[in-house]
Coordinates of C-alpha atoms and ligand atoms in Angstrom, one line a residue:
M18 CA -32.8 0.8 0.2
F19 CA -31.8 -2.3 2.2
D20 CA -33.5 -1.1 5.4
P21 CA -35.8 1.8 4.4
K22 CA -37.3 2.2 7.9
I23 CA -33.9 2.8 9.6
E24 CA -32.3 4.6 6.7
T25 CA -35.0 7.2 6.6
L26 CA -35.6 7.5 10.3
P27 CA -36.1 11.2 11.2
Q28 CA -33.0 12.8 12.7
T29 CA -34.8 13.4 16.1
N30 CA -35.5 9.7 16.3
I31 CA -32.0 8.9 15.3
Q32 CA -30.7 11.1 18.1
K33 CA -33.0 9.5 20.7
L34 CA -31.8 6.1 19.6
Q35 CA -28.2 7.2 19.7
L36 CA -28.6 8.6 23.3
K37 CA -30.1 5.3 24.5
R38 CA -27.3 3.3 22.9
L39 CA -24.6 5.7 24.0
K40 CA -25.7 5.3 27.6
Q41 CA -25.7 1.5 27.3
T42 CA -22.3 1.5 25.6
I43 CA -20.7 3.7 28.3
S44 CA -22.1 1.5 31.1
Y45 CA -21.0 -1.6 29.2
V46 CA -17.4 -0.4 28.6
Y47 CA -17.1 0.9 32.2
G48 CA -18.2 -2.5 33.5
N49 CA -16.2 -4.7 31.1
I50 CA -13.0 -2.9 29.9
P51 CA -10.5 -2.1 32.6
F52 CA -8.9 0.7 30.4
Y53 CA -12.2 2.6 30.4
K54 CA -12.9 2.1 34.1
E55 CA -9.5 3.5 35.0
K56 CA -9.8 6.4 32.6
F57 CA -13.4 7.4 33.7
D58 CA -12.5 7.0 37.4
A59 CA -9.4 9.2 37.0
L60 CA -11.6 11.9 35.4
K61 CA -14.3 11.3 38.0
I62 CA -16.9 10.4 35.3
H63 CA -19.6 7.9 36.0
P64 CA -21.7 6.4 33.2
N65 CA -24.8 8.1 34.9
D66 CA -23.2 11.5 34.0
I67 CA -24.1 10.9 30.3
K68 CA -27.5 12.6 30.1
N69 CA -27.4 14.0 26.5
L70 CA -25.4 13.5 23.3
G71 CA -23.3 16.6 24.1
D72 CA -22.1 14.9 27.3
I73 CA -19.9 12.7 25.1
Q74 CA -17.4 15.5 25.2
K75 CA -16.8 14.8 28.9
L76 CA -15.3 11.4 27.9
P77 CA -11.7 10.8 27.0
F78 CA -10.5 9.9 23.6
T79 CA -9.2 6.4 22.7
A80 CA -6.1 6.6 20.5
K81 CA -4.5 3.9 18.3
D82 CA -1.6 3.8 20.8
D83 CA -4.0 3.0 23.6
L84 CA -5.2 0.0 21.6
R85 CA -1.6 -1.0 20.8
Q86 CA -0.6 -1.1 24.4
H87 CA -3.4 -3.6 25.1
M88 CA -3.2 -5.8 22.1
P89 CA -4.2 -8.4 21.2
F90 CA -7.2 -8.8 23.5
G91 CA -7.0 -6.2 26.2
F92 CA -9.8 -4.1 24.8
M93 CA -12.3 -7.0 24.6
A94 CA -15.5 -6.5 26.5
T95 CA -16.5 -10.2 26.1
S96 CA -14.7 -13.4 26.6
L97 CA -13.1 -14.9 23.5
Q98 CA -15.5 -17.9 23.8
K99 CA -18.3 -15.6 22.8
C100 CA -16.4 -14.4 19.6
C101 CA -16.5 -16.2 16.3
E102 CA -14.1 -14.2 14.1
L103 CA -10.9 -12.2 14.3
H104 CA -9.6 -9.5 12.0
S105 CA -6.6 -7.3 12.3
S106 CA -5.0 -4.3 10.6
S107 CA -1.9 -4.9 8.5
G108 CA 0.4 -3.6 11.2
T109 CA 2.5 -1.6 8.8
T110 CA 2.6 1.3 11.2
G111 CA 3.2 -0.8 14.4
T112 CA 1.5 -3.6 16.3
P113 CA -1.5 -4.9 14.4
I114 CA -4.8 -3.8 15.8
T115 CA -6.8 -6.9 16.5
V116 CA -10.6 -7.0 16.7
C117 CA -12.7 -10.0 17.7
Y118 CA -16.4 -10.1 16.6
T119 CA -19.3 -11.8 18.3
P120 CA -22.0 -13.3 16.1
H121 CA -24.0 -10.1 16.8
D122 CA -21.1 -7.9 15.6
I123 CA -20.9 -9.9 12.4
E124 CA -24.6 -9.5 11.9
V125 CA -24.4 -5.7 12.4
W126 CA -21.4 -5.6 10.0
A127 CA -23.3 -7.5 7.3
N128 CA -26.3 -5.2 7.7
V129 CA -24.4 -1.9 7.4
M130 CA -22.4 -3.3 4.4
A131 CA -25.7 -4.4 2.8
R132 CA -27.0 -0.8 3.3
C133 CA -23.9 0.6 1.7
L134 CA -23.9 -1.8 -1.2
S135 CA -27.6 -1.4 -1.8
M136 CA -27.1 2.3 -1.8
S137 CA -24.7 1.9 -4.6
G138 CA -27.2 -0.2 -6.6
L139 CA -26.3 -3.8 -5.7
T140 CA -29.3 -6.1 -6.1
A141 CA -30.1 -9.8 -5.9
N142 CA -29.8 -9.9 -9.7
D143 CA -26.1 -8.9 -9.6
I144 CA -23.1 -11.1 -10.1
F145 CA -20.7 -9.6 -7.5
Q146 CA -17.0 -10.2 -7.8
N147 CA -14.9 -9.6 -4.8
P148 CA -11.2 -9.2 -5.8
I149 CA -9.8 -8.6 -2.3
P150 CA -7.6 -11.0 -0.4
Y151 CA -9.6 -13.0 2.1
G152 CA -7.7 -12.9 5.3
T153 CA -7.3 -10.9 8.5
F154 CA -7.8 -7.7 6.4
T155 CA -11.5 -6.8 6.8
G156 CA -12.1 -5.8 3.2
A157 CA -13.1 -9.1 1.6
F158 CA -15.3 -10.4 4.4
G159 CA -17.1 -7.1 4.8
F160 CA -18.1 -7.0 1.2
H161 CA -18.8 -10.7 1.1
Y162 CA -21.2 -10.6 4.1
G163 CA -23.0 -7.5 2.8
A164 CA -23.5 -8.8 -0.7
Q165 CA -24.8 -12.1 0.5
K166 CA -27.3 -10.3 2.8
I167 CA -28.6 -8.6 -0.4
G168 CA -28.8 -12.0 -2.1
S169 CA -26.3 -11.3 -4.9
L170 CA -24.3 -14.1 -6.4
V171 CA -20.8 -13.6 -4.8
I172 CA -17.7 -14.7 -6.6
P173 CA -15.0 -14.7 -3.9
S174 CA -12.2 -14.2 -6.3
G175 CA -10.0 -13.0 -3.5
K176 CA -6.3 -12.7 -4.3
D177 CA -6.5 -14.5 -7.6
Q178 CA -4.0 -13.1 -10.2
S179 CA -5.2 -10.1 -12.1
E180 CA -5.4 -12.0 -15.5
R181 CA -7.6 -14.6 -13.8
Q182 CA -9.8 -11.8 -12.3
I183 CA -10.4 -10.5 -15.8
K184 CA -11.1 -13.9 -17.2
L185 CA -13.7 -14.6 -14.3
M186 CA -15.4 -11.3 -15.2
Q187 CA -15.7 -12.4 -18.8
Y188 CA -16.7 -16.0 -18.1
Y189 CA -19.4 -15.3 -15.5
G190 CA -20.5 -11.9 -16.7
T191 CA -19.7 -10.0 -13.5
T192 CA -21.9 -6.9 -13.1
F193 CA -20.6 -5.4 -9.8
L194 CA -17.1 -5.1 -8.6
S195 CA -15.7 -4.3 -5.2
G196 CA -12.1 -3.6 -4.1
V197 CA -9.3 -1.5 -2.9
A198 CA -9.4 1.7 -5.0
S199 CA -5.9 1.6 -6.6
Y200 CA -6.3 -2.1 -7.5
I201 CA -9.3 -1.5 -9.7
Q202 CA -7.4 1.0 -11.8
Y203 CA -4.6 -1.5 -12.0
L204 CA -7.0 -4.3 -13.0
G205 CA -8.4 -2.1 -15.8
Q206 CA -4.8 -1.6 -17.1
K207 CA -4.2 -5.3 -16.9
A208 CA -7.3 -6.0 -19.0
M209 CA -6.1 -3.6 -21.6
D210 CA -2.7 -5.3 -21.6
M211 CA -4.6 -8.5 -22.4
G212 CA -6.3 -6.8 -25.3
I213 CA -9.6 -6.4 -23.5
D214 CA -11.4 -3.1 -23.2
P215 CA -12.7 -3.0 -19.6
S216 CA -15.6 -0.8 -20.6
Q217 CA -16.8 -3.6 -22.9
L218 CA -17.1 -6.1 -20.0
S219 CA -20.5 -6.4 -18.2
V220 CA -19.3 -4.6 -15.0
R221 CA -21.6 -1.6 -14.6
N222 CA -21.2 -0.7 -10.9
G223 CA -18.6 -0.8 -8.3
M224 CA -17.8 0.1 -4.7
F225 CA -14.3 0.8 -3.6
G226 CA -12.3 2.3 -0.8
A227 CA -9.7 1.4 1.9
E228 CA -7.3 4.2 0.8
L229 CA -7.0 7.7 -0.6
F230 CA -9.7 7.9 -3.3
T231 CA -9.7 11.3 -5.0
S232 CA -12.4 12.4 -7.3
G233 CA -9.8 12.4 -10.1
M234 CA -9.2 8.7 -9.5
K235 CA -13.0 8.0 -9.4
G236 CA -13.4 9.8 -12.7
R237 CA -10.7 7.6 -14.3
I238 CA -12.2 4.4 -13.0
N239 CA -15.6 5.5 -14.2
K240 CA -14.4 6.2 -17.7
M241 CA -12.1 3.2 -18.0
W242 CA -14.7 0.7 -16.9
N243 CA -17.9 2.6 -17.9
M244 CA -19.2 2.0 -14.4
D245 CA -20.8 4.0 -11.7
V246 CA -18.2 4.4 -8.9
H247 CA -19.1 4.5 -5.2
D248 CA -16.9 5.2 -2.2
V249 CA -17.0 3.1 1.0
Y250 CA -15.3 4.0 4.2
G251 CA -14.5 2.0 7.3
L252 CA -11.7 0.8 9.5
T253 CA -10.8 -2.4 11.3
E254 CA -11.4 -0.8 14.7
M255 CA -15.1 -0.2 13.9
C256 CA -15.9 -3.3 11.9
G257 CA -14.1 -2.9 8.6
P258 CA -15.8 -1.4 5.5
G259 CA -19.3 -0.2 6.2
V260 CA -19.1 2.8 8.4
S261 CA -20.3 5.0 5.5
A262 CA -20.7 5.1 1.8
D263 CA -21.8 7.5 -0.9
C264 CA -25.3 7.4 -2.5
D265 CA -26.2 8.1 -6.1
M266 CA -25.9 11.9 -5.4
H267 CA -22.1 11.3 -5.1
D268 CA -22.0 14.2 -2.7
G269 CA -20.6 12.9 0.7
L270 CA -20.8 9.6 2.5
H271 CA -23.8 8.7 4.7
F272 CA -22.6 7.3 8.0
W273 CA -24.8 4.9 9.9
E274 CA -25.7 6.9 12.9
D275 CA -27.7 4.1 14.6
H276 CA -24.4 2.1 15.0
F277 CA -21.7 4.8 15.0
L278 CA -21.6 8.2 16.8
V279 CA -19.4 10.3 14.6
E280 CA -17.8 13.6 15.7
C281 CA -15.3 15.8 13.9
I282 CA -12.7 17.4 16.1
D283 CA -9.8 19.8 15.8
P284 CA -6.9 17.4 15.9
L285 CA -4.8 19.7 18.0
S286 CA -7.2 21.0 20.6
G287 CA -9.5 18.0 20.6
D288 CA -12.5 20.4 20.5
Q289 CA -15.6 19.4 18.6
L290 CA -15.9 21.3 15.3
E291 CA -19.0 22.8 13.7
A292 CA -20.5 21.2 10.6
E293 CA -18.5 21.9 7.4
E294 CA -15.3 22.5 9.4
E295 CA -12.6 20.1 8.4
G296 CA -11.0 18.0 11.1
E297 CA -10.4 14.5 12.4
L298 CA -13.3 12.0 12.5
V299 CA -13.8 10.5 16.0
I300 CA -16.1 7.5 16.3
T301 CA -17.9 5.8 19.2
T302 CA -19.4 2.4 18.5
L303 CA -23.0 2.2 19.7
T304 CA -23.8 -1.5 19.3
K305 CA -20.6 -3.4 19.4
E306 CA -20.3 -6.4 21.8
G307 CA -16.8 -7.7 21.2
M308 CA -14.6 -4.6 21.1
P309 CA -16.7 -1.4 21.7
L310 CA -14.7 1.8 21.5
V311 CA -15.4 5.3 22.9
R312 CA -14.3 8.4 21.0
Y313 CA -11.8 6.6 18.8
R314 CA -9.5 8.9 17.0
T315 CA -9.4 7.7 13.4
R316 CA -6.8 10.2 12.2
D317 CA -8.9 10.5 9.0
L318 CA -9.5 14.1 7.9
A319 CA -12.9 15.1 6.6
F320 CA -15.9 17.3 7.6
I321 CA -19.5 16.6 8.5
Y322 CA -22.1 18.1 6.2
D323 CA -24.5 20.7 7.5
T324 CA -27.4 19.6 5.3
Q325 CA -30.0 17.5 7.1
K326 CA -31.6 16.1 4.0
C327 CA -30.2 14.2 1.0
D328 CA -32.1 13.8 -2.3
C329 CA -31.7 10.1 -2.0
G330 CA -34.1 10.2 0.9
R331 CA -31.7 8.9 3.6
T332 CA -31.6 10.9 6.8
H333 CA -28.3 9.7 8.2
R334 CA -25.8 12.6 8.1
K335 CA -22.9 12.6 5.7
H336 CA -19.2 13.3 5.9
S337 CA -17.0 14.5 3.1
V338 CA -14.7 12.2 1.1
I339 CA -11.6 11.5 3.3
K340 CA -9.0 14.1 2.5
G341 CA -6.2 11.9 3.9
R342 CA -4.8 10.7 7.2
S343 CA -3.3 13.2 9.6
D344 CA -0.3 10.9 9.8
D345 CA 0.2 10.9 6.0
M346 CA 0.7 14.6 5.9
V347 CA 4.3 15.4 5.2
I348 CA 6.1 18.7 5.9
I349 CA 8.7 19.7 3.4
K350 CA 10.5 23.0 3.7
G351 CA 7.8 24.1 6.0
T352 CA 4.9 23.2 3.6
N353 CA 2.3 20.7 4.6
I354 CA 1.6 18.3 1.8
F355 CA -1.1 15.6 1.6
P356 CA -0.8 12.7 -0.9
G357 CA -4.3 13.6 -2.0
Q358 CA -3.1 17.0 -3.3
I359 CA -0.5 15.2 -5.5
E360 CA -2.9 12.7 -6.8
S361 CA -5.5 15.3 -7.7
A362 CA -2.9 17.2 -9.7
L363 CA -1.7 14.0 -11.5
M364 CA -5.2 12.9 -12.4
K365 CA -5.6 16.1 -14.4
I366 CA -2.9 15.0 -16.8
P367 CA -4.2 12.5 -19.3
Q368 CA -0.7 11.0 -20.1
A369 CA 0.0 10.3 -16.4
G370 CA -0.9 6.8 -15.2
S371 CA -2.7 6.2 -11.9
N372 CA 0.2 4.6 -10.2
W373 CA 2.5 7.0 -8.5
R374 CA 4.4 7.7 -5.3
M375 CA 6.2 10.4 -3.5
I376 CA 9.7 9.9 -2.2
L377 CA 11.2 12.2 0.4
T378 CA 14.9 12.4 0.6
T379 CA 17.4 14.7 2.3
D380 CA 20.1 16.1 0.1
T381 CA 21.4 19.2 1.9
I382 CA 17.8 20.1 2.4
D383 CA 14.6 18.0 2.1
Q384 CA 13.6 17.1 -1.4
L385 CA 10.4 15.8 -2.9
V386 CA 10.6 13.4 -5.8
V387 CA 7.3 12.3 -7.4
E388 CA 7.5 9.1 -9.4
V389 CA 4.7 8.7 -12.0
E390 CA 4.0 5.9 -14.3
T391 CA 2.8 6.9 -17.8
K392 CA -0.5 5.5 -19.0
N393 CA 1.1 4.2 -22.2
K394 CA 4.8 3.6 -22.9
I395 CA 6.6 6.7 -24.0
T396 CA 10.0 6.4 -25.6
S397 CA 10.6 9.9 -27.0
Q398 CA 12.9 11.8 -24.6
K399 CA 11.3 15.0 -25.9
K400 CA 7.8 13.8 -24.9
I401 CA 9.1 12.6 -21.5
A402 CA 10.6 16.0 -20.8
E403 CA 7.4 17.8 -21.8
L404 CA 5.4 15.5 -19.5
Q405 CA 7.8 16.1 -16.7
R406 CA 7.3 19.9 -17.1
M407 CA 3.5 19.6 -17.2
I408 CA 3.4 17.5 -14.0
R409 CA 5.8 19.7 -12.2
E410 CA 3.8 22.8 -13.1
E411 CA 0.5 21.2 -12.1
I412 CA 1.9 20.0 -8.7
R413 CA 3.6 23.3 -8.1
S414 CA 0.3 25.2 -8.6
V415 CA -1.2 23.1 -5.7
I416 CA 1.6 22.8 -3.2
S417 CA 3.7 25.9 -3.9
L418 CA 6.8 23.7 -4.0
T419 CA 8.7 22.4 -7.0
P420 CA 9.1 18.6 -6.9
R421 CA 11.5 16.6 -9.0
I422 CA 9.5 14.4 -11.4
Q423 CA 10.6 11.0 -12.5
I424 CA 8.6 9.5 -15.3
K425 CA 8.4 5.7 -15.1
P426 CA 7.1 3.1 -17.7
P427 CA 3.7 1.5 -17.0
G428 CA 3.8 -1.2 -14.4
S429 CA 7.2 -0.3 -13.1
I430 CA 6.5 1.2 -9.6
P431 CA 6.4 -1.7 -7.2
Q432 CA 3.1 -2.6 -5.6
Q433 CA 3.4 -4.3 -2.3
G434 CA 0.6 -5.3 0.0
I435 CA -3.1 -4.7 -0.4
K436 CA -3.1 -0.9 -0.4
A437 CA -1.0 1.4 -2.5
K438 CA 2.0 2.9 -0.6
R439 CA 2.1 6.5 -1.8
V440 CA 4.7 8.0 0.6
I441 CA 8.2 6.7 1.0
D442 CA 10.0 8.8 3.6
Q443 CA 13.8 8.3 3.3
R444 CA 14.7 11.5 5.1
K445 CA 17.4 11.4 7.8
K446 CA 15.5 11.9 11.0
Ligands
DLL18 O1 -9.3 -0.4 4.9 C1 -11.5 -1.2 5.7 C2 -12.0 -1.0 4.3 C3 -11.8 -2.1 3.4 C4 -12.7 0.1 3.9 C5 -12.3 -2.0 2.1 C6 -13.2 0.2 2.6 C7 -13.0 -0.8 1.7 P1 -8.1 -0.7 7.7 O2 -7.2 -1.5 6.9 O3 -8.2 -0.7 9.1 O4 -9.6 -0.9 7.1 O5 -7.8 0.8 7.2 C8 -8.6 1.9 7.6 O6 -8.2 3.1 5.6 O7 -8.7 4.8 8.7 C9 -8.6 5.3 6.3 O8 -7.4 5.9 6.6 C10 -8.5 4.4 5.1 N1 -9.7 4.3 4.3 C11 -10.7 3.4 4.4 N2 -11.7 3.6 3.5 C12 -11.3 4.8 2.9 C13 -12.0 5.6 1.9 C14 -10.0 -0.8 5.8 N3 -13.1 5.3 1.4 C15 -8.1 3.2 7.1 N4 -11.3 6.8 1.6 C16 -9.0 4.3 7.4 C17 -10.1 7.1 2.1 C18 -10.1 5.2 3.4 N5 -9.5 6.4 3.0

């Protein structure tokens, strides 16, 4: 463990620490962020009203739209002079969310990422390759800081071309890989195109996230690379990667409760849910200086585990793998569909590749088209038709709706940006 004392702190002590930090945070945001002062005043809530952890439910939520209305710096609790780094979300769904970090925020981020990475087996003996673009996206820096904390040798391969990423792995003997989940699958495919079997490289461990990451996809990466695959979760608004990650039990992601107070709510009513009930994760930062947030609605769907203890020895609670984002759910002919359901179905079919997308169109009624690359090139029309049928059946068994399936050659579905875009909605609004 990177920080055994804190990672195994008994739950009662964690909660005491959380309460102390929650009170500090609430006073801090009330005194320094006009948005919170106005909200709390309107609800007649004073920071002194927070007496136990349950009192958090008296506080208002913060939504992404609230942040957007105050971007770029309206949610800052410190002056920009006290900040040393800026990151932002890509802004694909609107105004980019901008976060400025003080040196203390960077230190906390490096520490939580070091805990995550060490949980997945990273040590000072590892050669750690970081194939994520270094930029305003938080991914690369989060991994970089965490791996350096552990003392690993970091190769900041960033957005080097895929062929070069593979060559670097060969040349330097990379043992640990990071990245955006879908890119690692793509990289493995690239290696094979180059005549290199990724399982024969020295990579034995990896930690990936940033997007939908089904167990089917994890299984494929594990087999393709012969590496242990770990999941890491996080979002720009909190720090970036590092809010939680899965340990060697591979059963849920431990979230760092000394820095983040995580709730799970019913997305419609806003009520807190019981453990094991699936809903939206809502996070309050407990130690942030630059841009602290209260009850931030992540839109990510998961549940919090009931179990207090994990066989890995850590005491921080766990949430399930992220099922999807509430805003990624699409409704077709009255059926709610999550991209994760489609991916899980596809991953069961060995001939289907890992790059796919769903396209929603309106004919006379809404139609769902699923485009799927094949793992290897298939030219026989008979085999293509058979694969189409298999995929259609598998998807229909999960979503009770019959999609149109388009089989695509390997590498033909365009990949833009850092994360895979799985839903293309072309319906007439
Ligand atoms: O994606 C931070 C990150 C980078 C996490 C690298 C892990 C690895 P944003 O660009 O702000 O930050 O996007 C955050 O990505 O709200 C989730 O919807 C999704 N996401 C992040 N990690 C996971 C994961 C980074 N492990 C948004 N599983 C979040 C599923 C994830 N979705």
